[in-house]
Short mmCIF file of C-alpha atoms and ligand atoms in Angstrom, two decimals:
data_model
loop_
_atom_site.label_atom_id
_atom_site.label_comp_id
_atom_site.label_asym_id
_atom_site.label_seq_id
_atom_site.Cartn_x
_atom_site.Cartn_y
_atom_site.Cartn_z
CA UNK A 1 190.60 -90.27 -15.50
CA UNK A 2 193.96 -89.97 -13.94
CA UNK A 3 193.96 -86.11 -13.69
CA UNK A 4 190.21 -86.01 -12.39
CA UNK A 5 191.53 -88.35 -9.02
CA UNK A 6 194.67 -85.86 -8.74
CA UNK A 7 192.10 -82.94 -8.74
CA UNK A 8 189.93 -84.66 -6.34
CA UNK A 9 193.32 -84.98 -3.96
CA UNK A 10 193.66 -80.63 -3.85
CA UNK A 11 189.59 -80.37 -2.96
CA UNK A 12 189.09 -82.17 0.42
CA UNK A 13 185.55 -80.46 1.63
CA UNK A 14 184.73 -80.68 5.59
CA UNK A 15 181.94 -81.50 7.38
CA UNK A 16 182.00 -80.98 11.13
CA UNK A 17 179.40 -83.64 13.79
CA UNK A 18 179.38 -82.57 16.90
CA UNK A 19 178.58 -85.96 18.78
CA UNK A 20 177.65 -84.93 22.51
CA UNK A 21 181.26 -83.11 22.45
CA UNK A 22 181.25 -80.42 25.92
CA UNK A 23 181.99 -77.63 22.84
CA UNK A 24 185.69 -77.70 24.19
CA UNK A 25 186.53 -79.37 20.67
CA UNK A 26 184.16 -77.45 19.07
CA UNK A 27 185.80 -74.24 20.04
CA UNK A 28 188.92 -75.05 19.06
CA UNK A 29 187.87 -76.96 15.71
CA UNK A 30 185.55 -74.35 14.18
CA UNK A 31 186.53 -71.29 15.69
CA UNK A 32 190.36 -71.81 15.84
CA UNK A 33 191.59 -74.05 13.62
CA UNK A 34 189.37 -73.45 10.95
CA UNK A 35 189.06 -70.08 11.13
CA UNK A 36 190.97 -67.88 8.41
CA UNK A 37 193.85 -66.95 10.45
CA UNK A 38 194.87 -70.59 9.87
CA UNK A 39 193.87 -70.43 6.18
CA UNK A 40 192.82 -74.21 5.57
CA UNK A 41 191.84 -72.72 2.49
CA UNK A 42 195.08 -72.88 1.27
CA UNK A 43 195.20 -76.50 1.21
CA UNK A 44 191.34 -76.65 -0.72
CA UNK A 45 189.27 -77.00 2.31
CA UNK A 46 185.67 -76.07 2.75
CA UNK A 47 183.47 -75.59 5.05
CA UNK A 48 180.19 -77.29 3.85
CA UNK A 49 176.65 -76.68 5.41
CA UNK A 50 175.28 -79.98 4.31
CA UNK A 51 176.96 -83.88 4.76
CA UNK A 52 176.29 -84.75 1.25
CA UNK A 53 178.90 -82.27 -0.37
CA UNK A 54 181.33 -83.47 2.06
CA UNK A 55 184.75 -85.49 1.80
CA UNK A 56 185.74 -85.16 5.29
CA UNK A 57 184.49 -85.73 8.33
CA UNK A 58 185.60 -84.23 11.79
CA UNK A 59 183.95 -85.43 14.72
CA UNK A 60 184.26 -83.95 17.93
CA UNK A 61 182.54 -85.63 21.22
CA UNK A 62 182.25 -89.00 23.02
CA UNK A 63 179.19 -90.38 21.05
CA UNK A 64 176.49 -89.92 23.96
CA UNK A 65 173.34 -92.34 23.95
CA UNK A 66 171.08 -89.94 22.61
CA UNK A 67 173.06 -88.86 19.54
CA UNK A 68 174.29 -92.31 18.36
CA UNK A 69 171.35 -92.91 16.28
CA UNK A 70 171.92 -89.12 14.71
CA UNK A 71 175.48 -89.58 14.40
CA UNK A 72 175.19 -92.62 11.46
CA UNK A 73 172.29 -91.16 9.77
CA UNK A 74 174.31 -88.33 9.46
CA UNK A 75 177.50 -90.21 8.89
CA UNK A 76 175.63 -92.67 6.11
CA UNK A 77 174.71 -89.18 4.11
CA UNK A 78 178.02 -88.28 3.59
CA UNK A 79 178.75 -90.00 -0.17
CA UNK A 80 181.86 -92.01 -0.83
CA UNK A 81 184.43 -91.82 -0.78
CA UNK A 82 184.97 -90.17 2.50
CA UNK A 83 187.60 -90.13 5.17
CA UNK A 84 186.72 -89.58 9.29
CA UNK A 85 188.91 -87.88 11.85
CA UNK A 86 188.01 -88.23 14.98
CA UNK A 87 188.68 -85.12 16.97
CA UNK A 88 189.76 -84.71 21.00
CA UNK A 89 190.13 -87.93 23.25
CA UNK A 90 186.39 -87.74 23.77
CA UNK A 91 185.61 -90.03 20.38
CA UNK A 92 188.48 -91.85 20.89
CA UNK A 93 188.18 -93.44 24.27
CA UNK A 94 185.31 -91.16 25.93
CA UNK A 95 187.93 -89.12 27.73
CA UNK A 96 186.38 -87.51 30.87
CA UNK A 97 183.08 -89.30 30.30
CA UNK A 98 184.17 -92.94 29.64
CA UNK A 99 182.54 -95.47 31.51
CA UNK A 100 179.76 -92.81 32.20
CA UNK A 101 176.02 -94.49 31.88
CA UNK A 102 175.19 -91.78 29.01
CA UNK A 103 178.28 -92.40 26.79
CA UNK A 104 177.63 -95.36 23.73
CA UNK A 105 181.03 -94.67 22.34
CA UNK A 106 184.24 -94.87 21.79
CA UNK A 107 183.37 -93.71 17.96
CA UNK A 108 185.35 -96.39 16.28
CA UNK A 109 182.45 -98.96 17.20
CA UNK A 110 180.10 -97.72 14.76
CA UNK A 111 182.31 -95.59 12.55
CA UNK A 112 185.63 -96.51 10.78
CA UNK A 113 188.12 -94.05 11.95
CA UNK A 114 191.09 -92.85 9.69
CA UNK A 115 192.60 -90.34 12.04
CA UNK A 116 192.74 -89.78 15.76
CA UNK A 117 193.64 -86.04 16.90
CA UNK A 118 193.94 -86.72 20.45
CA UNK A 119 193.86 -84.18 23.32
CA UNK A 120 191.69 -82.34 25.63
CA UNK A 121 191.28 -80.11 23.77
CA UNK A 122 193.78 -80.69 20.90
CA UNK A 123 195.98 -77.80 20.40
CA UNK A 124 194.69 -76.08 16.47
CA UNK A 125 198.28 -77.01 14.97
CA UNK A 126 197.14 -80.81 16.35
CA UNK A 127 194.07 -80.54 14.63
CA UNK A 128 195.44 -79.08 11.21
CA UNK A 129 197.72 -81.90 11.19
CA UNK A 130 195.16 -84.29 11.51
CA UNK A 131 193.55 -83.08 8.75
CA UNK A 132 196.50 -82.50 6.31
CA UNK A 133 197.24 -86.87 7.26
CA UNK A 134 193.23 -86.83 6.85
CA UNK A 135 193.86 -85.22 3.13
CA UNK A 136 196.29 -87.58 2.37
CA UNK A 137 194.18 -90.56 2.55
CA UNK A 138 191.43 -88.65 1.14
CA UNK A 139 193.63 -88.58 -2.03
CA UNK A 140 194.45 -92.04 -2.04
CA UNK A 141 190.82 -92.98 -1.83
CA UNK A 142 189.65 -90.72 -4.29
CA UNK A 143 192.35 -91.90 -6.33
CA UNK A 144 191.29 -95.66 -5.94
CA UNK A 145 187.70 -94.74 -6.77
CA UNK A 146 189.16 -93.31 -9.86
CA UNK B 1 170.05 -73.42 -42.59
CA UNK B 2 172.62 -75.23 -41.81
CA UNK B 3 175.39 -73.33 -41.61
CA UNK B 4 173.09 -70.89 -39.56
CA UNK B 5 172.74 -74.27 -37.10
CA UNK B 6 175.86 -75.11 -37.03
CA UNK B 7 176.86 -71.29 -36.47
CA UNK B 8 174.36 -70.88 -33.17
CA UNK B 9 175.23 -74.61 -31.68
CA UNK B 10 179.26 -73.68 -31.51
CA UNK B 11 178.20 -70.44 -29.93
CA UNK B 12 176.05 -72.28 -27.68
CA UNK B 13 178.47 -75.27 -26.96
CA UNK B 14 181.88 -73.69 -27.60
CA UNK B 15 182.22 -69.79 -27.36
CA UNK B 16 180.88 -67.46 -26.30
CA UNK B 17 178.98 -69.78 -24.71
CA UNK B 18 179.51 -73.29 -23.60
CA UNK B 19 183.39 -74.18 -22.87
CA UNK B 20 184.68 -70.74 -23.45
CA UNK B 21 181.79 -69.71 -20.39
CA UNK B 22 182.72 -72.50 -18.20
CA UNK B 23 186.17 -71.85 -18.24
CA UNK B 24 185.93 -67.95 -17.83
CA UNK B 25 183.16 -68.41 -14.77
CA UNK B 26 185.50 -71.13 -12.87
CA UNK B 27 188.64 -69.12 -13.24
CA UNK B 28 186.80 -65.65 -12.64
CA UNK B 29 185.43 -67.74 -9.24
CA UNK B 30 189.44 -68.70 -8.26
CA UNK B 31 190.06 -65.08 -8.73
CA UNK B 32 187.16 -64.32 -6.10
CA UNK B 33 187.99 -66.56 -3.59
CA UNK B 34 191.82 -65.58 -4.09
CA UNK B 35 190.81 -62.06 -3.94
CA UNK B 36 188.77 -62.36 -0.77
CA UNK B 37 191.70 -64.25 0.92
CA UNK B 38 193.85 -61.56 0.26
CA UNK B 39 192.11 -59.26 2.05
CA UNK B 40 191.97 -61.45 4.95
CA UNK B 41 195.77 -61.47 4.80
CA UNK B 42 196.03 -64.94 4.30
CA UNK B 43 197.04 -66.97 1.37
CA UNK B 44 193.91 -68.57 -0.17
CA UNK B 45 193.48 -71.80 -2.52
CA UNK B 46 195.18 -72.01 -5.82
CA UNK B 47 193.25 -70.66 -8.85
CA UNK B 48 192.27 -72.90 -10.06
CA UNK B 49 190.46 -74.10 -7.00
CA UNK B 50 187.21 -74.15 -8.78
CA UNK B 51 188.32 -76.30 -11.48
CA UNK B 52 189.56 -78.93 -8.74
CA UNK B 53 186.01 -78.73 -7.11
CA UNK B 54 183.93 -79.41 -9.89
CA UNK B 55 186.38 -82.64 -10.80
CA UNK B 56 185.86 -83.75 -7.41
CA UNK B 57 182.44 -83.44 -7.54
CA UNK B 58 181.93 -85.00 -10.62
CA UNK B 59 183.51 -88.49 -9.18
CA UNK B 60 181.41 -88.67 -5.88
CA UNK B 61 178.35 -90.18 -5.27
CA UNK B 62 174.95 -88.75 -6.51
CA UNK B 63 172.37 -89.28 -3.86
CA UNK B 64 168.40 -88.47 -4.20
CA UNK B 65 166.50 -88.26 -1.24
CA UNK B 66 163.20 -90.71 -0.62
CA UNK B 67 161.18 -87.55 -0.24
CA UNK B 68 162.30 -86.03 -3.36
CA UNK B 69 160.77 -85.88 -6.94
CA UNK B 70 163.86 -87.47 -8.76
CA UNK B 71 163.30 -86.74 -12.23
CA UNK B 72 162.71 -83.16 -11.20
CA UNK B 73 165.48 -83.25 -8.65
CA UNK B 74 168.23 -84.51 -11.31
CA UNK B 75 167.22 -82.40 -14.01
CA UNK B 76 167.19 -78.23 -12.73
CA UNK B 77 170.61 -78.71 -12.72
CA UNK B 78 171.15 -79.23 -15.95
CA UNK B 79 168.79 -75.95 -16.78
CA UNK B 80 170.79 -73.83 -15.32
CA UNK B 81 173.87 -74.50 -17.28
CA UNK B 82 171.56 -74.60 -20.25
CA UNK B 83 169.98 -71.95 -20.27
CA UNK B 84 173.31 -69.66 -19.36
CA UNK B 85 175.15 -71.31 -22.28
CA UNK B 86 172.39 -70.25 -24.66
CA UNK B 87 172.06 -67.13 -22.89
CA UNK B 88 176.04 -66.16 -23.35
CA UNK B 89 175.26 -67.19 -26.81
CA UNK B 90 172.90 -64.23 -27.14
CA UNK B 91 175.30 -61.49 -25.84
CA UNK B 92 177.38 -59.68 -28.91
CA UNK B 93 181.26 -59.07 -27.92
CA UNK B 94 182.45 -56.42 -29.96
CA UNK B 95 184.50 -57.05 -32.30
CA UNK B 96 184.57 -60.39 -31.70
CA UNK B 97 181.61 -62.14 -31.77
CA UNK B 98 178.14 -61.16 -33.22
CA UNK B 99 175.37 -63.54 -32.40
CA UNK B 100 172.73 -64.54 -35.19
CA UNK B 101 169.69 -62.57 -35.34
CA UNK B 102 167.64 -66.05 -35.15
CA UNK B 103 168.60 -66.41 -31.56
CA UNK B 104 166.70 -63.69 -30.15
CA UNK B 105 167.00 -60.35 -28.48
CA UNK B 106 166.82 -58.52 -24.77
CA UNK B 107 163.68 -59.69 -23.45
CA UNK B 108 164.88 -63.48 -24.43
CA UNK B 109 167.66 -62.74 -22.65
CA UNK B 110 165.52 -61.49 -19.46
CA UNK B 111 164.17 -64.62 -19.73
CA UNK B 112 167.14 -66.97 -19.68
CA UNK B 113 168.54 -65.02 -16.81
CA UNK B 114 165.21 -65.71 -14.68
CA UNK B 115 165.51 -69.32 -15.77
CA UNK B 116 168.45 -70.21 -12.96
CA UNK B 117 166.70 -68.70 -10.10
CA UNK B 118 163.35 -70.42 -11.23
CA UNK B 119 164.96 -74.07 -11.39
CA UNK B 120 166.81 -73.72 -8.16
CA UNK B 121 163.57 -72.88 -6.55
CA UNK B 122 162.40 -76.26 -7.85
CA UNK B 123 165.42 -78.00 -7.30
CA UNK B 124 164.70 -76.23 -3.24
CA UNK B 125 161.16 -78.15 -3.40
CA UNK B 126 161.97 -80.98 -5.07
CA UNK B 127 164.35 -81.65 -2.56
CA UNK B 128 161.37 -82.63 -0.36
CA UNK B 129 163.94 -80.95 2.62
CA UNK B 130 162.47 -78.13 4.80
CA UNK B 131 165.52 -76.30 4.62
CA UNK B 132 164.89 -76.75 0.85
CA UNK B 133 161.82 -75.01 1.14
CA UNK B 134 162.95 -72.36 3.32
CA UNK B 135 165.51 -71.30 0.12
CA UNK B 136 162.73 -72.19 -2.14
CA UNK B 137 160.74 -69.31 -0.52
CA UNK B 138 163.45 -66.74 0.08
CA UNK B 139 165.07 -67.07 -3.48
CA UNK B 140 161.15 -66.06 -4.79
CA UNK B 141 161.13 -63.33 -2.39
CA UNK B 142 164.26 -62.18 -3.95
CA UNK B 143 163.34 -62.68 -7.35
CA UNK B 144 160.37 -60.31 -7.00
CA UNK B 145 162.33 -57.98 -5.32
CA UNK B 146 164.80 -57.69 -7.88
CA UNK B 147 163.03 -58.42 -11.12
CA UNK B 148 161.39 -55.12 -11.16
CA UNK B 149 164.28 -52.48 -11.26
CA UNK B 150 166.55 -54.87 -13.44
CA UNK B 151 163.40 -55.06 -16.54
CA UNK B 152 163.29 -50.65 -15.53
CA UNK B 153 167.21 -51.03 -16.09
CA UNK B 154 166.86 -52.44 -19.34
CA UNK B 155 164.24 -50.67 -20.65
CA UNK B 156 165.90 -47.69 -19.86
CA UNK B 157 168.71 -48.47 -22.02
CA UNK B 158 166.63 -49.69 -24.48
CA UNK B 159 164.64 -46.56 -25.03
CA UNK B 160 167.65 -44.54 -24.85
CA UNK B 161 168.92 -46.33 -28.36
CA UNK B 162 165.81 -46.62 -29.77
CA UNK B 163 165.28 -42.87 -28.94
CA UNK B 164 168.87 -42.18 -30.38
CA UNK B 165 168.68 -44.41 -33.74
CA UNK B 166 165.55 -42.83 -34.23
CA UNK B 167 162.91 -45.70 -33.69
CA UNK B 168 160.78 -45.91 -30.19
CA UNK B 169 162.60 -48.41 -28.13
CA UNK B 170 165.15 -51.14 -29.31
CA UNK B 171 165.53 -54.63 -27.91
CA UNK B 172 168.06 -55.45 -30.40
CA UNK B 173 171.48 -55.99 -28.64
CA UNK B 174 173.91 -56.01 -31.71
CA UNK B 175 172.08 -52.58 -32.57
CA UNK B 176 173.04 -51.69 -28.43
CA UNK B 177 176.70 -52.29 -28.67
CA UNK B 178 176.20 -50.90 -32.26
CA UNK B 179 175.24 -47.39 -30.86
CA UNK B 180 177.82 -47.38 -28.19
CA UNK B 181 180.75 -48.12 -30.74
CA UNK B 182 179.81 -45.56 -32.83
CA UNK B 183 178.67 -43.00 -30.01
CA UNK B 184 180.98 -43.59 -27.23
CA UNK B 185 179.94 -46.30 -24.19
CA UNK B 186 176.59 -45.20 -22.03
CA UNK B 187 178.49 -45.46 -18.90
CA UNK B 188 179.14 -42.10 -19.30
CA UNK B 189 175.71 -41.14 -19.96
CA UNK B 190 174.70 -39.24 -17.15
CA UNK B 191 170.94 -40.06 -17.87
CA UNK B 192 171.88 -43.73 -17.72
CA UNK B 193 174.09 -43.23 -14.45
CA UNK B 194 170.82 -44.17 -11.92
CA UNK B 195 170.62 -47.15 -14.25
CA UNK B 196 173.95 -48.52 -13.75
CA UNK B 197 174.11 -48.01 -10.04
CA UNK B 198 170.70 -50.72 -10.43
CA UNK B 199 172.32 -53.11 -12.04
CA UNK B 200 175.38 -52.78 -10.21
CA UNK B 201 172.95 -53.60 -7.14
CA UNK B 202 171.55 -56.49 -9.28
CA UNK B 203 174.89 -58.44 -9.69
CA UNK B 204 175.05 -59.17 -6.19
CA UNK B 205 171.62 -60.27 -5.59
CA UNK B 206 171.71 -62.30 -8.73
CA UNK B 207 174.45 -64.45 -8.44
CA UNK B 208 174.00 -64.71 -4.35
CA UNK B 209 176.49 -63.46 -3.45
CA UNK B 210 176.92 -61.72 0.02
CA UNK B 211 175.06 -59.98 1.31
CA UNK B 212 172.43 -61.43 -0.50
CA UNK B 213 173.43 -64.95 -0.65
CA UNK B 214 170.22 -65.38 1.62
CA UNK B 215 168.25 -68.57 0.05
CA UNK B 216 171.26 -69.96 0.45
CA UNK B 217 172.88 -68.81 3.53
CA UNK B 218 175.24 -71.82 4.55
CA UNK B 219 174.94 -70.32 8.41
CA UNK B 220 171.65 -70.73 9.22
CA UNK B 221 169.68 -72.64 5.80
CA UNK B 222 172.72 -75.20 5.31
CA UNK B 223 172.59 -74.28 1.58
CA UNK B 224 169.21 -74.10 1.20
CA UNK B 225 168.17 -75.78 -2.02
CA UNK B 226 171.46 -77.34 -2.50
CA UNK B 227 171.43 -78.84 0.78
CA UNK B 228 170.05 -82.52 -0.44
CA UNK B 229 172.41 -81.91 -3.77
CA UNK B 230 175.10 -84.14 -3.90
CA UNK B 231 178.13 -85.62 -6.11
CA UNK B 232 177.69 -84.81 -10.20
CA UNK B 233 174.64 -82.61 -9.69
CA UNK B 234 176.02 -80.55 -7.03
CA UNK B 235 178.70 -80.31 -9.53
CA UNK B 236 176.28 -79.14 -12.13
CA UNK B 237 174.56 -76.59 -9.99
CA UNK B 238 177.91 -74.59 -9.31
CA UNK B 239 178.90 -74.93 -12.55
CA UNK B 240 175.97 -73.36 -13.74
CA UNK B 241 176.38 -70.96 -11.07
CA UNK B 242 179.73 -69.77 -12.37
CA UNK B 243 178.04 -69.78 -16.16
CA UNK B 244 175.25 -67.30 -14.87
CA UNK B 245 178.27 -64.95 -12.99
CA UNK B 246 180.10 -64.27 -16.52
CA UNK B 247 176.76 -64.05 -18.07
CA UNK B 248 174.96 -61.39 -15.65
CA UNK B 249 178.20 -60.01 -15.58
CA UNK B 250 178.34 -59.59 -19.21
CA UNK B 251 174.80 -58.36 -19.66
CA UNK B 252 176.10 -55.62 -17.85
CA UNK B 253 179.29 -54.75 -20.18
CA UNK B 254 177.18 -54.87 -23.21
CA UNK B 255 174.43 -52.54 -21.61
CA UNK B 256 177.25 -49.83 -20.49
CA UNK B 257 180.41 -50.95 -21.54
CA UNK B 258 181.05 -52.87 -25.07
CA UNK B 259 183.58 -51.15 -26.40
CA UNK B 260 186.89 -52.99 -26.77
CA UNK B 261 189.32 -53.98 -29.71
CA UNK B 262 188.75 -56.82 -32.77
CA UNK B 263 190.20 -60.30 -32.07
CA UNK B 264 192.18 -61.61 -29.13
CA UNK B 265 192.10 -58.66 -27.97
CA UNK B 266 189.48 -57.81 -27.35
CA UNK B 267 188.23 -60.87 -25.58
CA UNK B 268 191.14 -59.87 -22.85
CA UNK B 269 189.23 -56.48 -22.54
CA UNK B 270 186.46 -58.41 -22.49
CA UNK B 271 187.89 -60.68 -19.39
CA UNK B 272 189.53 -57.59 -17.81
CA UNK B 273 186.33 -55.97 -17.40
CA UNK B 274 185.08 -59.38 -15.64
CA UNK B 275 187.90 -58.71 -13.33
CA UNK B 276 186.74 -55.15 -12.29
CA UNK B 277 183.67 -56.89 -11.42
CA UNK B 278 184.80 -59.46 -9.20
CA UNK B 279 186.79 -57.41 -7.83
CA UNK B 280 184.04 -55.77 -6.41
CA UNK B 281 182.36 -57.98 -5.39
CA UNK B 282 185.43 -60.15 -3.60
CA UNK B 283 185.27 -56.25 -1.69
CA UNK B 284 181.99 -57.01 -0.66
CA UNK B 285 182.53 -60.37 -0.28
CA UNK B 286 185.11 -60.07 2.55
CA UNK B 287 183.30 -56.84 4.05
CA UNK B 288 179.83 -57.58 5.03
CA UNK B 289 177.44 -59.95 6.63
CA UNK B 290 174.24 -61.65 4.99
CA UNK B 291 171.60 -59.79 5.50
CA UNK B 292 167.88 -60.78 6.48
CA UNK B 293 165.98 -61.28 3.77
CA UNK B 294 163.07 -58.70 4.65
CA UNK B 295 165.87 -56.11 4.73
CA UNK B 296 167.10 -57.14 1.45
CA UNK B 297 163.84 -57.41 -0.48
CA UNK B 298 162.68 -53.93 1.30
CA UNK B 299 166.30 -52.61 0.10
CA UNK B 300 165.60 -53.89 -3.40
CA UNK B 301 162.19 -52.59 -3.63
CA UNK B 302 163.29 -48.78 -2.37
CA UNK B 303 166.73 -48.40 -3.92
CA UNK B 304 167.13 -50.00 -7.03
CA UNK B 305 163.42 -49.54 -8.37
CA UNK B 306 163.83 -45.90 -7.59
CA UNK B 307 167.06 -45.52 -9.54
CA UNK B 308 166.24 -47.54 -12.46
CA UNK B 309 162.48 -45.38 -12.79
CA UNK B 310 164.36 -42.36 -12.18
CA UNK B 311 166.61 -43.47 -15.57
CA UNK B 312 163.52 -44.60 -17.10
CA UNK B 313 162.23 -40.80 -16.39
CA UNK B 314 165.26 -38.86 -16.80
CA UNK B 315 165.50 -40.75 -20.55
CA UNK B 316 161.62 -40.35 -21.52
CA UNK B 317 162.43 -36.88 -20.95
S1 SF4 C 1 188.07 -84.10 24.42
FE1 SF4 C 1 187.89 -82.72 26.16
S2 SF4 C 1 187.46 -80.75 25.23
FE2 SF4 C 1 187.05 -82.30 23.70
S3 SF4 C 1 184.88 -82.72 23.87
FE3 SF4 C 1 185.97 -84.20 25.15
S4 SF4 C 1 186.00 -83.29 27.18
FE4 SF4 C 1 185.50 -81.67 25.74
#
């Protein structure tokens, strides 16, 4: 079962949550660093449509009020094992919104988070290094699920 | 008997069907995905991407959703891969492999191929997901679109060797690929040509791919039927997705194009002309959008049907 865990490690899927994020994240997540120019491919990412084929999660956004609830039914669909990154400074400390009446995060409160990709909005070459650490740890966990 | 068993269950379970299939669709998909990177100008995943995937997927979690019909939910999967092992089983390679008349002939085969779009749509309302149901829906709307010029396409064909070996029409594949060893391939029969240009417009739609992939356009359905799919049976459904590429693909090369050498051989010809085909549709792949699904069904129901009766026609005559 060896070889199955060392495949797992070269097919990290992603799943993007946008948790009350003001799309400056967003832009640069999906439609930067994601984007083919980038070629994430190369490194066996995938976009996925739904949570449940998912490996990793990239959340983007200071966990508002209103989407906490969301955010862990969401989060509980994606199957194990799974790694989060938590993208911009919005998730990590609520950035421009923190102490702001609206705001139930920081994310690491209700989620555990395995990488922080700080930034406002993190540079693409941030983010894609966030998620190549993020891929690391996705291999070790697949590999201790093994 | 039971060498005739044993005979049909290793071309079921081990080639062509079965392990040989599996193998073939994965590594045809890494060529795809390769292909389509390429002409992005980027560098793409390794080749054996697929192959990576489907261990993956095979070691995550399996969830069923409350609203869904479990035993119903966990078990389409598995008829897709099924049915397109027994299917592969059916098709004659020349040269290589010639299935046993016990298993069946073209309008089995018609059947088998129908069988993956049928249990998605269950698997889409199983799922108990409205997004599930949405698929569900389009995939049928597909189906009917398509369904009609593909059974014109192969009737065509087969009334073309029945007409030729001298008895009405012919279901019979070994006596197909038969014909076009002795008599040269019917790809370059020009009364066949409408037909060909239908199935080439069947592929596509088929296997989903763009721009037809609409029951399960990731943009605005989230996978549609696949959506609630998770861990080993998500697994199961691309597998058997990859399975029902080489075998639509396949239909294809013995309606038009059998001819190859004996042996080893000849199953490279055999995988070579797999490659022409995804090729083609890694082209498409990278060069068009989905489109919406009334355009595709109305497309279907104007283009293809009128090729494939025009064959029917031009043959009859
Ligand atoms: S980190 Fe900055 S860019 Fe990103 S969501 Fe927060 S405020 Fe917007």
């Amino acid at each position: 079962m060896r070889f199955l865990a060392k495949a797992a490690r070269k097919s990290p899927w992603i799943y993007r949550i946008n948790a009350g994020s003001c799309n400056g994240c967003d832009v640069e997540l999906a439609t930067t660093a994601c984007i083919p120019r980038y070629d994430i491919e190369r490194l066996g990412c995938q976009y996925c449509g739904s949570p449940k084929h998912a490996d990793i999660i990239l959340i983007t956004g200071p966990v508002t009020v209103g989407v906490k609830d969301k955010l862990l039914r969401v989060y509980a669909q994606v199957p194990e094992p799974k790694v989060t990154v938590a993208v911009g400074i919005c998730p990590i400390s609520g950035g421009v919104f923190r102490e702001s009446y609206s705001i139930a995060g920081p994310l690491d409160q209700f989620v555990p988070v395995d990488v922080n990709v700080p930034g406002c909005p993190p540079r693409p070459q941030a983010i894609i290094e966030g998620l190549a650490l993020a891929i690391e740890i996705w291999g070790e966990r697949a590999e201790a699920a093994a | 008997m039971t060498e005739i068993v044993l005979r049909i269950l290793s071309a079921v379970l081990i080639f062509p069907g079965g392990v040989f299939a599996i193998a073939l669709g994965l590594l045809l998909k890494g060529v795809e995905r390769r292909l389509v990177a390429r002409l992005q100008r980027r560098i793409g995943p390794p080749l054996l991407q697929p192959f990576y995937d489907l261990a993956k997927l095979m070691q995550k979690e399996t969830f069923v959703p409350d609203l869904a019909d479990a035993g119903l939910f966990l078990l389409t999967p598995m008829i897709g891969v099924a049915s397109m092992s027994v299917a592969m089983a059916l098709l004659p390679m020349a040269g290589v492999y010639t299935p046993s008349a016990a298993l069946g002939d073209l309008i089995i085969l018609f059947y088998l191929i129908s069988l993956p779009a049928l249990a998605l749509m269950l698997s889409g309302s199983a799922s108990g997901s409205p997004f599930g149901a949405l698929g569900f829906s389009r995939e049928m709307a597909m189906m009917l679109a398509y369904e009609g010029p593909i059974l014109l396409v192969i009737v065509s064909v087969a009334l073309y060797v029945g007409q030729a070996t001298g008895g009405g029409v012919t279901f019979d594949l070994v006596t197909i690929v038969r014909y076009q060893i002795n008599h040269g391939p019917l790809l370059l029969e020009w009364r066949l040509a409408p037909a060909l240009l239908a199935y080439l417009a069947f592929i596509p739609a088929n296997l989903g791919m763009p721009p037809f992939d609409i029951p399960e356009a990731e943009t605005e359905l989230a996978e549609g039927p696949l959506l609630e799919y998770s861990g080993s049976s998500l697994g199961l459904l691309k597998l058997g997705a990859a399975i029902k590429a080489v075998v639509v693909t396949a239909l294809g090369i013995t309606l038009f194009w059998p001819n190859g050498p004996a042996g080893v051989a000849g199953v490279l010809v055999f995988i070579a002309k797999h490659m022409l085909v995804v090729g083609g549709l890694a082209l498409l792949k990278a060069g068009v959008g989905r489109m919406r699904i009334d355009q595709a069904v109305l497309f279907y129901l104007k283009w293809p049907m009128l090729l494939g009766g025009v064959a029917l026609v031009a043959v009859r005559a």
